[in-house]
Amino acid sequence: MSPSKAMILGCAGLALTADEIALYRNERPWGFILFARNLAEPQQIIDLVASMRDSIGRPDAPVLIDQEGGRVQRIRPPHVQKYPAGAELGALFAADKAAGLRAAWLMSRLHAFDLTKLGINVNCLPVLDVLVEGATPAIGNRSYGGDAAMVTALGTAASEGLKAGGMLPVMKHVPGHGRAMSDSHHDLPVVNATRAELEAQDFAPFRALKDEVMAMSAHIVFTAIDAERPATTSRTVIEEVVRGSIGFDGLLLSDDSSMNALKGTLGERAADIIAGGCDIVLHCNGVMDEMIQVVREVPELAGKSLQRAQAVQGAFRPADGASEEALRAEFASLVPVA
């Protein structure tokens, strides 16, 4: 079988089209990502996930979702319960550290119960962005809060809960999105904090969780490191900070390449992402014309990127066999369900 290409792709709707199946079969994405437009009811999701994997002949292909809780919860009631945003866990931690940590672990473990039943095996969580007052609402209450130690502790608990349930986490948005004053979906945020400030606060949670196998980049310019390029396409940021100071040697995914923080055509963006040092180009919106541009510029996984992707595939572990009913009851006792 030919090696996968260094990309994760989405799809347009609730089922794959013939064109999508042909594109995936010919271009071999490493994995897939799902959004609300792809999700109707459980059997449909199971069928869609299975058809994605079938299209590339890899039953173990990673299928990702952003199931954080709060605003960013792609699968919602009645199919799964409504989960709190990260800031609510942060508030609980501030009042009762042990309760906050247990709630963060439990919520991720419950995500794993929800998602693995559908065939989804990667959740883009935890959000390790340390929030600064006045920052864009694009992160807002998705962050656990403004204290790096708290974000580290809760992020660790969240990661461990996913892994206990047989899933893998993706920490985001490395090396930190908490200072952004504009929304990278629409504009390119520029952060003027000093390197010392960034090292002490923004980078700290990622450094503490550097042994996780996956992380997602930030579409943010850090002027103290590279005043020209956002982290996602900056070889300086990725080599000096992500791989260097932070010490992360896992699989580095770009944030969504279709976001307007990045400039150029989708093909140019994909080429810049790979040239900057990301291992994987993430393209989320399922627009066929854009995906065609991306696949033309993305190489096959090779070298260190291939080794990191193989390490991800080897990191999945069986779920711990815990009782879903008991854990849901315990979570409800800590965080009342809305």
mmCIF file of C-alpha atoms in Angstrom:
data_model
loop_
_atom_site.group_PDB
_atom_site.id
_atom_site.type_symbol
_atom_site.label_atom_id
_atom_site.label_comp_id
_atom_site.label_asym_id
_atom_site.label_seq_id
_atom_site.Cartn_x
_atom_site.Cartn_y
_atom_site.Cartn_z
ATOM 1 C CA MET A 1 0.000 0.000 0.000
ATOM 2 C CA SER A 2 1.308 3.454 -0.896
ATOM 3 C CA PRO A 3 2.147 5.736 2.035
ATOM 4 C CA SER A 4 -0.470 8.201 3.194
ATOM 5 C CA LYS A 5 -0.159 11.850 2.301
ATOM 6 C CA ALA A 6 0.556 14.410 5.001
ATOM 7 C CA MET A 7 -3.008 15.709 5.323
ATOM 8 C CA ILE A 8 -6.298 15.361 7.144
ATOM 9 C CA LEU A 9 -9.424 16.190 5.140
ATOM 10 C CA GLY A 10 -13.088 16.853 5.817
ATOM 11 C CA CYS A 11 -16.144 16.162 3.682
ATOM 12 C CA ALA A 12 -19.106 18.265 2.598
ATOM 13 C CA GLY A 13 -22.152 16.485 3.981
ATOM 14 C CA LEU A 14 -23.713 13.528 5.760
ATOM 15 C CA ALA A 15 -22.421 10.900 3.319
ATOM 16 C CA LEU A 16 -19.469 10.768 0.966
ATOM 17 C CA THR A 17 -20.029 11.701 -2.649
ATOM 18 C CA ALA A 18 -18.540 9.675 -5.497
ATOM 19 C CA ASP A 19 -16.061 12.515 -6.107
ATOM 20 C CA GLU A 20 -14.959 12.537 -2.467
ATOM 21 C CA ILE A 21 -14.461 8.776 -2.453
ATOM 22 C CA ALA A 22 -12.378 8.996 -5.618
ATOM 23 C CA LEU A 23 -10.272 11.854 -4.236
ATOM 24 C CA TYR A 24 -9.588 10.036 -0.983
ATOM 25 C CA ARG A 25 -8.805 6.760 -2.742
ATOM 26 C CA ASN A 26 -6.379 8.420 -5.143
ATOM 27 C CA GLU A 27 -4.757 10.907 -2.751
ATOM 28 C CA ARG A 28 -4.701 8.852 0.507
ATOM 29 C CA PRO A 29 -5.163 11.340 3.362
ATOM 30 C CA TRP A 30 -3.669 10.167 6.659
ATOM 31 C CA GLY A 31 -6.943 10.887 8.440
ATOM 32 C CA PHE A 32 -10.269 12.711 8.453
ATOM 33 C CA ILE A 33 -12.105 15.316 10.518
ATOM 34 C CA LEU A 34 -15.822 15.730 11.201
ATOM 35 C CA PHE A 35 -17.892 18.875 11.755
ATOM 36 C CA ALA A 36 -21.524 19.543 12.660
ATOM 37 C CA ARG A 37 -22.542 19.522 8.976
ATOM 38 C CA ASN A 38 -21.471 15.870 8.860
ATOM 39 C CA LEU A 39 -23.419 14.729 11.907
ATOM 40 C CA ALA A 40 -27.116 13.852 12.006
ATOM 41 C CA GLU A 41 -27.733 10.763 14.131
ATOM 42 C CA PRO A 42 -25.572 7.916 15.472
ATOM 43 C CA GLN A 43 -26.004 5.310 12.725
ATOM 44 C CA GLN A 44 -25.372 7.917 10.039
ATOM 45 C CA ILE A 45 -22.142 8.954 11.790
ATOM 46 C CA ILE A 46 -21.041 5.319 12.123
ATOM 47 C CA ASP A 47 -21.694 4.772 8.426
ATOM 48 C CA LEU A 48 -19.878 7.959 7.390
ATOM 49 C CA VAL A 49 -16.811 7.138 9.484
ATOM 50 C CA ALA A 50 -16.720 3.608 8.101
ATOM 51 C CA SER A 51 -16.987 4.872 4.521
ATOM 52 C CA MET A 52 -14.125 7.308 5.100
ATOM 53 C CA ARG A 53 -11.840 4.544 6.304
ATOM 54 C CA ASP A 54 -13.012 2.199 3.567
ATOM 55 C CA SER A 55 -12.185 4.777 0.887
ATOM 56 C CA ILE A 56 -8.481 4.583 1.782
ATOM 57 C CA GLY A 57 -8.418 0.931 2.838
ATOM 58 C CA ARG A 58 -7.272 1.697 6.385
ATOM 59 C CA PRO A 59 -9.638 0.555 9.147
ATOM 60 C CA ASP A 60 -7.401 2.213 11.760
ATOM 61 C CA ALA A 61 -7.234 5.646 10.095
ATOM 62 C CA PRO A 62 -7.560 8.505 12.599
ATOM 63 C CA VAL A 63 -10.943 10.248 12.562
ATOM 64 C CA LEU A 64 -10.898 13.540 14.452
ATOM 65 C CA ILE A 65 -13.525 15.787 15.980
ATOM 66 C CA ASP A 66 -13.584 18.973 18.099
ATOM 67 C CA GLN A 67 -15.721 17.789 21.004
ATOM 68 C CA GLU A 68 -14.619 20.181 23.722
ATOM 69 C CA GLY A 69 -17.872 21.119 25.442
ATOM 70 C CA GLY A 70 -19.493 24.529 25.598
ATOM 71 C CA ARG A 71 -19.593 26.345 22.244
ATOM 72 C CA VAL A 72 -17.334 23.822 20.555
ATOM 73 C CA GLN A 73 -19.281 20.589 20.795
ATOM 74 C CA ARG A 74 -19.947 19.142 17.352
ATOM 75 C CA ILE A 75 -22.248 16.326 18.513
ATOM 76 C CA ARG A 76 -25.016 17.680 20.716
ATOM 77 C CA PRO A 77 -28.150 16.583 22.556
ATOM 78 C CA PRO A 78 -30.144 14.437 22.192
ATOM 79 C CA HIS A 79 -27.375 12.176 20.903
ATOM 80 C CA VAL A 80 -24.924 13.084 23.674
ATOM 81 C CA GLN A 81 -25.294 15.234 26.761
ATOM 82 C CA LYS A 82 -24.426 18.918 26.813
ATOM 83 C CA TYR A 83 -20.971 19.361 28.316
ATOM 84 C CA PRO A 84 -19.586 22.477 30.029
ATOM 85 C CA ALA A 85 -16.965 24.772 28.536
ATOM 86 C CA GLY A 86 -13.401 24.636 29.770
ATOM 87 C CA ALA A 87 -13.857 27.823 31.804
ATOM 88 C CA GLU A 88 -16.497 26.092 33.934
ATOM 89 C CA LEU A 89 -13.988 23.397 34.813
ATOM 90 C CA GLY A 90 -11.505 26.139 35.594
ATOM 91 C CA ALA A 91 -13.985 27.783 37.972
ATOM 92 C CA LEU A 92 -14.605 24.464 39.709
ATOM 93 C CA PHE A 93 -10.833 23.925 40.028
ATOM 94 C CA ALA A 94 -10.443 27.391 41.580
ATOM 95 C CA ALA A 95 -13.049 26.496 44.203
ATOM 96 C CA ASP A 96 -11.979 22.884 44.754
ATOM 97 C CA LYS A 97 -8.810 21.665 43.042
ATOM 98 C CA ALA A 98 -9.532 17.965 43.456
ATOM 99 C CA ALA A 99 -13.097 18.323 42.153
ATOM 100 C CA GLY A 100 -11.935 20.317 39.154
ATOM 101 C CA LEU A 101 -9.301 17.767 38.201
ATOM 102 C CA ARG A 102 -11.707 14.873 38.602
ATOM 103 C CA ALA A 103 -14.360 16.654 36.532
ATOM 104 C CA ALA A 104 -11.875 17.317 33.715
ATOM 105 C CA TRP A 105 -10.850 13.652 33.661
ATOM 106 C CA LEU A 106 -14.444 12.458 33.824
ATOM 107 C CA MET A 107 -15.632 14.737 31.035
ATOM 108 C CA SER A 108 -12.949 13.437 28.702
ATOM 109 C CA ARG A 109 -13.693 9.859 29.714
ATOM 110 C CA LEU A 110 -17.371 10.495 28.896
ATOM 111 C CA HIS A 111 -16.403 11.997 25.536
ATOM 112 C CA ALA A 112 -14.617 8.717 24.860
ATOM 113 C CA PHE A 113 -17.745 6.715 25.671
ATOM 114 C CA ASP A 114 -19.726 8.932 23.297
ATOM 115 C CA LEU A 115 -17.253 9.034 20.430
ATOM 116 C CA THR A 116 -15.724 5.574 20.275
ATOM 117 C CA LYS A 117 -19.214 4.089 19.812
ATOM 118 C CA LEU A 118 -19.344 6.078 16.570
ATOM 119 C CA GLY A 119 -15.889 5.045 15.367
ATOM 120 C CA ILE A 120 -14.250 8.398 16.182
ATOM 121 C CA ASN A 121 -10.864 7.880 17.828
ATOM 122 C CA VAL A 122 -9.220 11.332 18.178
ATOM 123 C CA ASN A 123 -10.605 14.340 20.048
ATOM 124 C CA CYS A 124 -8.998 17.765 19.514
ATOM 125 C CA LEU A 125 -8.716 18.467 23.228
ATOM 126 C CA PRO A 126 -7.301 19.795 25.547
ATOM 127 C CA VAL A 127 -7.273 23.532 24.849
ATOM 128 C CA LEU A 128 -4.007 24.582 26.518
ATOM 129 C CA ASP A 129 -4.312 28.273 25.636
ATOM 130 C CA VAL A 130 -3.756 30.451 28.715
ATOM 131 C CA LEU A 131 -6.276 33.261 28.466
ATOM 132 C CA VAL A 132 -5.267 36.911 28.693
ATOM 133 C CA GLU A 133 -7.875 39.535 29.583
ATOM 134 C CA GLY A 134 -9.280 41.217 26.495
ATOM 135 C CA ALA A 135 -8.348 38.368 24.144
ATOM 136 C CA THR A 136 -10.607 37.358 21.276
ATOM 137 C CA PRO A 137 -13.783 35.462 22.186
ATOM 138 C CA ALA A 138 -12.693 32.884 19.596
ATOM 139 C CA ILE A 139 -10.924 31.212 22.515
ATOM 140 C CA GLY A 140 -12.742 32.839 25.438
ATOM 141 C CA ASN A 141 -14.415 30.282 27.682
ATOM 142 C CA ARG A 142 -12.890 27.412 25.703
ATOM 143 C CA SER A 143 -9.788 28.089 27.819
ATOM 144 C CA TYR A 144 -9.622 26.746 31.350
ATOM 145 C CA GLY A 145 -8.496 30.216 32.408
ATOM 146 C CA GLY A 146 -5.614 32.620 32.840
ATOM 147 C CA ASP A 147 -3.329 30.661 35.159
ATOM 148 C CA ALA A 148 -0.746 28.499 33.399
ATOM 149 C CA ALA A 149 -0.469 26.003 36.263
ATOM 150 C CA MET A 150 -4.225 25.481 36.333
ATOM 151 C CA VAL A 151 -4.395 25.086 32.556
ATOM 152 C CA THR A 152 -1.587 22.535 32.755
ATOM 153 C CA ALA A 153 -3.279 20.525 35.499
ATOM 154 C CA LEU A 154 -6.696 20.466 33.846
ATOM 155 C CA GLY A 155 -5.236 19.796 30.416
ATOM 156 C CA THR A 156 -3.310 16.841 31.786
ATOM 157 C CA ALA A 157 -6.447 15.428 33.403
ATOM 158 C CA ALA A 158 -8.428 15.886 30.197
ATOM 159 C CA SER A 159 -5.768 14.119 28.139
ATOM 160 C CA GLU A 160 -5.603 11.208 30.541
ATOM 161 C CA GLY A 161 -9.386 10.795 30.492
ATOM 162 C CA LEU A 162 -9.419 10.467 26.714
ATOM 163 C CA LYS A 163 -6.599 7.923 26.750
ATOM 164 C CA ALA A 164 -8.337 5.895 29.463
ATOM 165 C CA GLY A 165 -11.285 5.629 27.078
ATOM 166 C CA GLY A 166 -9.227 4.374 24.135
ATOM 167 C CA MET A 167 -8.931 7.717 22.348
ATOM 168 C CA LEU A 168 -6.026 10.062 21.695
ATOM 169 C CA PRO A 169 -5.908 13.814 22.422
ATOM 170 C CA VAL A 170 -4.662 16.693 20.279
ATOM 171 C CA MET A 171 -3.398 19.572 22.389
ATOM 172 C CA LYS A 172 -4.058 22.999 20.936
ATOM 173 C CA HIS A 173 -3.099 25.614 19.865
ATOM 174 C CA VAL A 174 0.685 25.346 20.175
ATOM 175 C CA PRO A 175 2.582 27.445 21.158
ATOM 176 C CA GLY A 176 -0.430 29.324 22.603
ATOM 177 C CA HIS A 177 -3.514 31.193 21.384
ATOM 178 C CA GLY A 178 -4.524 32.883 24.624
ATOM 179 C CA ARG A 179 -3.113 36.355 23.802
ATOM 180 C CA ALA A 180 -4.760 36.692 20.387
ATOM 181 C CA MET A 181 -6.826 39.861 20.131
ATOM 182 C CA SER A 182 -8.438 38.912 16.816
ATOM 183 C CA ASP A 183 -10.110 35.757 15.517
ATOM 184 C CA SER A 184 -7.799 33.722 13.290
ATOM 185 C CA HIS A 185 -10.836 32.412 11.409
ATOM 186 C CA HIS A 186 -11.064 35.917 9.914
ATOM 187 C CA ASP A 187 -7.793 37.800 10.506
ATOM 188 C CA LEU A 188 -4.170 37.120 11.380
ATOM 189 C CA PRO A 189 -3.595 37.819 15.100
ATOM 190 C CA VAL A 190 -0.299 39.450 16.053
ATOM 191 C CA VAL A 191 1.082 38.969 19.578
ATOM 192 C CA ASN A 192 3.733 41.420 20.787
ATOM 193 C CA ALA A 193 4.526 39.821 24.151
ATOM 194 C CA THR A 194 8.187 39.353 25.015
ATOM 195 C CA ARG A 195 9.844 35.967 24.664
ATOM 196 C CA ALA A 196 10.165 35.813 28.470
ATOM 197 C CA GLU A 197 6.427 36.410 28.929
ATOM 198 C CA LEU A 198 5.595 33.757 26.366
ATOM 199 C CA GLU A 199 7.974 31.224 27.903
ATOM 200 C CA ALA A 200 6.585 31.766 31.398
ATOM 201 C CA GLN A 201 2.893 31.646 30.533
ATOM 202 C CA ASP A 202 1.856 30.644 27.031
ATOM 203 C CA PHE A 203 4.390 27.905 26.374
ATOM 204 C CA ALA A 204 4.315 26.365 29.858
ATOM 205 C CA PRO A 205 1.301 24.011 29.486
ATOM 206 C CA PHE A 206 2.591 22.675 26.173
ATOM 207 C CA ARG A 207 6.020 22.079 27.698
ATOM 208 C CA ALA A 208 4.433 20.135 30.549
ATOM 209 C CA LEU A 209 2.454 17.972 28.093
ATOM 210 C CA LYS A 210 5.220 17.698 25.497
ATOM 211 C CA ASP A 211 5.086 13.891 25.510
ATOM 212 C CA GLU A 212 1.565 13.757 24.061
ATOM 213 C CA VAL A 213 1.620 12.361 20.539
ATOM 214 C CA MET A 214 -0.296 15.132 18.725
ATOM 215 C CA ALA A 215 -0.616 18.908 18.795
ATOM 216 C CA MET A 216 -2.311 21.538 16.620
ATOM 217 C CA SER A 217 -0.593 24.780 15.637
ATOM 218 C CA ALA A 218 -1.701 28.383 16.180
ATOM 219 C CA HIS A 219 -2.273 30.757 13.246
ATOM 220 C CA ILE A 220 -0.642 33.600 15.198
ATOM 221 C CA VAL A 221 2.377 35.839 14.610
ATOM 222 C CA PHE A 222 4.659 36.078 17.642
ATOM 223 C CA THR A 223 6.746 39.165 16.886
ATOM 224 C CA ALA A 224 9.385 38.270 19.492
ATOM 225 C CA ILE A 225 10.195 35.121 17.496
ATOM 226 C CA ASP A 226 9.126 35.646 13.861
ATOM 227 C CA ALA A 227 7.524 38.948 12.937
ATOM 228 C CA GLU A 228 6.697 37.821 9.400
ATOM 229 C CA ARG A 229 4.996 34.433 9.570
ATOM 230 C CA PRO A 230 2.322 32.880 11.784
ATOM 231 C CA ALA A 231 3.484 29.948 13.883
ATOM 232 C CA THR A 232 1.789 27.470 11.537
ATOM 233 C CA THR A 233 4.088 28.400 8.636
ATOM 234 C CA SER A 234 7.111 29.643 10.582
ATOM 235 C CA ARG A 235 10.100 27.320 10.561
ATOM 236 C CA THR A 236 11.631 29.576 13.212
ATOM 237 C CA VAL A 237 8.699 29.145 15.613
ATOM 238 C CA ILE A 238 8.375 25.430 14.946
ATOM 239 C CA GLU A 239 12.093 24.613 15.220
ATOM 240 C CA GLU A 240 13.082 27.050 17.989
ATOM 241 C CA VAL A 241 9.922 26.940 20.101
ATOM 242 C CA VAL A 242 7.684 23.947 19.381
ATOM 243 C CA ARG A 243 10.494 21.433 18.811
ATOM 244 C CA GLY A 244 13.115 23.348 20.811
ATOM 245 C CA SER A 245 12.015 25.254 23.908
ATOM 246 C CA ILE A 246 8.766 23.327 24.381
ATOM 247 C CA GLY A 247 10.378 20.033 23.396
ATOM 248 C CA PHE A 248 7.396 18.543 21.556
ATOM 249 C CA ASP A 249 8.471 15.811 19.153
ATOM 250 C CA GLY A 250 5.028 14.421 18.333
ATOM 251 C CA LEU A 251 2.910 14.832 15.220
ATOM 252 C CA LEU A 252 2.265 18.520 14.544
ATOM 253 C CA LEU A 253 -1.006 19.295 12.752
ATOM 254 C CA SER A 254 -1.721 22.706 11.316
ATOM 255 C CA ASP A 255 -4.878 24.444 12.433
ATOM 256 C CA ASP A 256 -7.419 24.566 9.596
ATOM 257 C CA SER A 257 -5.707 25.729 6.409
ATOM 258 C CA SER A 258 -8.923 27.330 5.142
ATOM 259 C CA MET A 259 -8.939 29.936 7.935
ATOM 260 C CA ASN A 260 -8.382 33.492 6.743
ATOM 261 C CA ALA A 261 -5.406 34.108 9.027
ATOM 262 C CA LEU A 262 -3.400 32.362 6.317
ATOM 263 C CA LYS A 263 -2.791 34.060 2.986
ATOM 264 C CA GLY A 264 -2.539 32.762 -0.562
ATOM 265 C CA THR A 265 -4.396 30.040 -2.397
ATOM 266 C CA LEU A 266 -5.181 26.829 -0.569
ATOM 267 C CA GLY A 267 -2.368 25.161 -2.462
ATOM 268 C CA GLU A 268 0.083 27.881 -1.457
ATOM 269 C CA ARG A 269 -1.028 27.614 2.145
ATOM 270 C CA ALA A 270 -0.554 23.851 2.142
ATOM 271 C CA ALA A 271 2.935 24.206 0.671
ATOM 272 C CA ASP A 272 3.826 26.876 3.255
ATOM 273 C CA ILE A 273 2.557 24.691 6.117
ATOM 274 C CA ILE A 274 4.762 21.798 5.082
ATOM 275 C CA ALA A 275 7.734 24.088 4.385
ATOM 276 C CA GLY A 276 7.339 25.622 7.836
ATOM 277 C CA GLY A 277 7.729 22.277 9.531
ATOM 278 C CA CYS A 278 4.229 21.033 10.324
ATOM 279 C CA ASP A 279 3.854 17.304 9.721
ATOM 280 C CA ILE A 280 0.191 17.396 8.635
ATOM 281 C CA VAL A 281 -1.946 19.896 6.706
ATOM 282 C CA LEU A 282 -5.451 20.085 8.142
ATOM 283 C CA HIS A 283 -8.221 21.107 5.724
ATOM 284 C CA CYS A 284 -11.653 21.097 7.269
ATOM 285 C CA ASN A 285 -14.441 22.625 5.187
ATOM 286 C CA GLY A 286 -14.920 19.830 2.663
ATOM 287 C CA VAL A 287 -14.949 22.167 -0.351
ATOM 288 C CA MET A 288 -13.833 20.016 -3.269
ATOM 289 C CA ASP A 289 -12.058 22.735 -5.260
ATOM 290 C CA GLU A 290 -9.989 23.622 -2.188
ATOM 291 C CA MET A 291 -9.167 20.003 -1.381
ATOM 292 C CA ILE A 292 -7.917 19.486 -4.929
ATOM 293 C CA GLN A 293 -5.519 22.415 -4.462
ATOM 294 C CA VAL A 294 -4.308 20.997 -1.154
ATOM 295 C CA VAL A 295 -3.670 17.459 -2.342
ATOM 296 C CA ARG A 296 -1.496 18.730 -5.218
ATOM 297 C CA GLU A 297 0.933 20.356 -2.780
ATOM 298 C CA VAL A 298 1.074 17.857 0.068
ATOM 299 C CA PRO A 299 3.798 15.196 0.016
ATOM 300 C CA GLU A 300 3.632 11.613 1.161
ATOM 301 C CA LEU A 301 4.520 11.144 4.799
ATOM 302 C CA ALA A 302 8.231 10.434 5.059
ATOM 303 C CA GLY A 303 11.172 10.742 7.441
ATOM 304 C CA LYS A 304 10.435 12.127 10.906
ATOM 305 C CA SER A 305 6.850 12.979 9.953
ATOM 306 C CA LEU A 306 6.195 9.355 9.005
ATOM 307 C CA GLN A 307 7.792 8.151 12.237
ATOM 308 C CA ARG A 308 5.598 10.511 14.243
ATOM 309 C CA ALA A 309 2.463 9.360 12.392
ATOM 310 C CA GLN A 310 3.397 5.743 13.058
ATOM 311 C CA ALA A 311 3.916 6.583 16.737
ATOM 312 C CA VAL A 312 0.375 7.975 16.851
ATOM 313 C CA GLN A 313 -1.031 4.777 15.348
ATOM 314 C CA GLY A 314 0.899 2.773 17.924
ATOM 315 C CA ALA A 315 -0.277 4.875 20.871
ATOM 316 C CA PHE A 316 -3.906 3.759 20.918
ATOM 317 C CA ARG A 317 -4.746 1.580 23.927
ATOM 318 C CA PRO A 318 -7.874 -0.392 24.852
ATOM 319 C CA ALA A 319 -10.403 1.414 27.025
ATOM 320 C CA ASP A 320 -10.187 0.838 30.762
ATOM 321 C CA GLY A 321 -13.490 -1.041 31.111
ATOM 322 C CA ALA A 322 -15.020 1.523 33.480
ATOM 323 C CA SER A 323 -18.775 1.741 34.023
ATOM 324 C CA GLU A 324 -20.305 4.483 31.898
ATOM 325 C CA GLU A 325 -23.332 4.771 34.160
ATOM 326 C CA ALA A 326 -21.223 5.194 37.292
ATOM 327 C CA LEU A 327 -18.945 7.797 35.718
ATOM 328 C CA ARG A 328 -21.882 9.799 34.350
ATOM 329 C CA ALA A 329 -23.436 9.877 37.799
ATOM 330 C CA GLU A 330 -20.170 11.010 39.356
ATOM 331 C CA PHE A 331 -19.710 13.747 36.753
ATOM 332 C CA ALA A 332 -23.277 14.989 37.333
ATOM 333 C CA SER A 333 -22.537 15.247 41.054
ATOM 334 C CA LEU A 334 -19.583 17.529 40.330
ATOM 335 C CA VAL A 335 -20.941 19.501 37.364
ATOM 336 C CA PRO A 336 -24.751 19.709 37.287
ATOM 337 C CA VAL A 337 -26.001 18.836 33.811
ATOM 338 C CA ALA A 338 -27.908 21.694 32.148
#
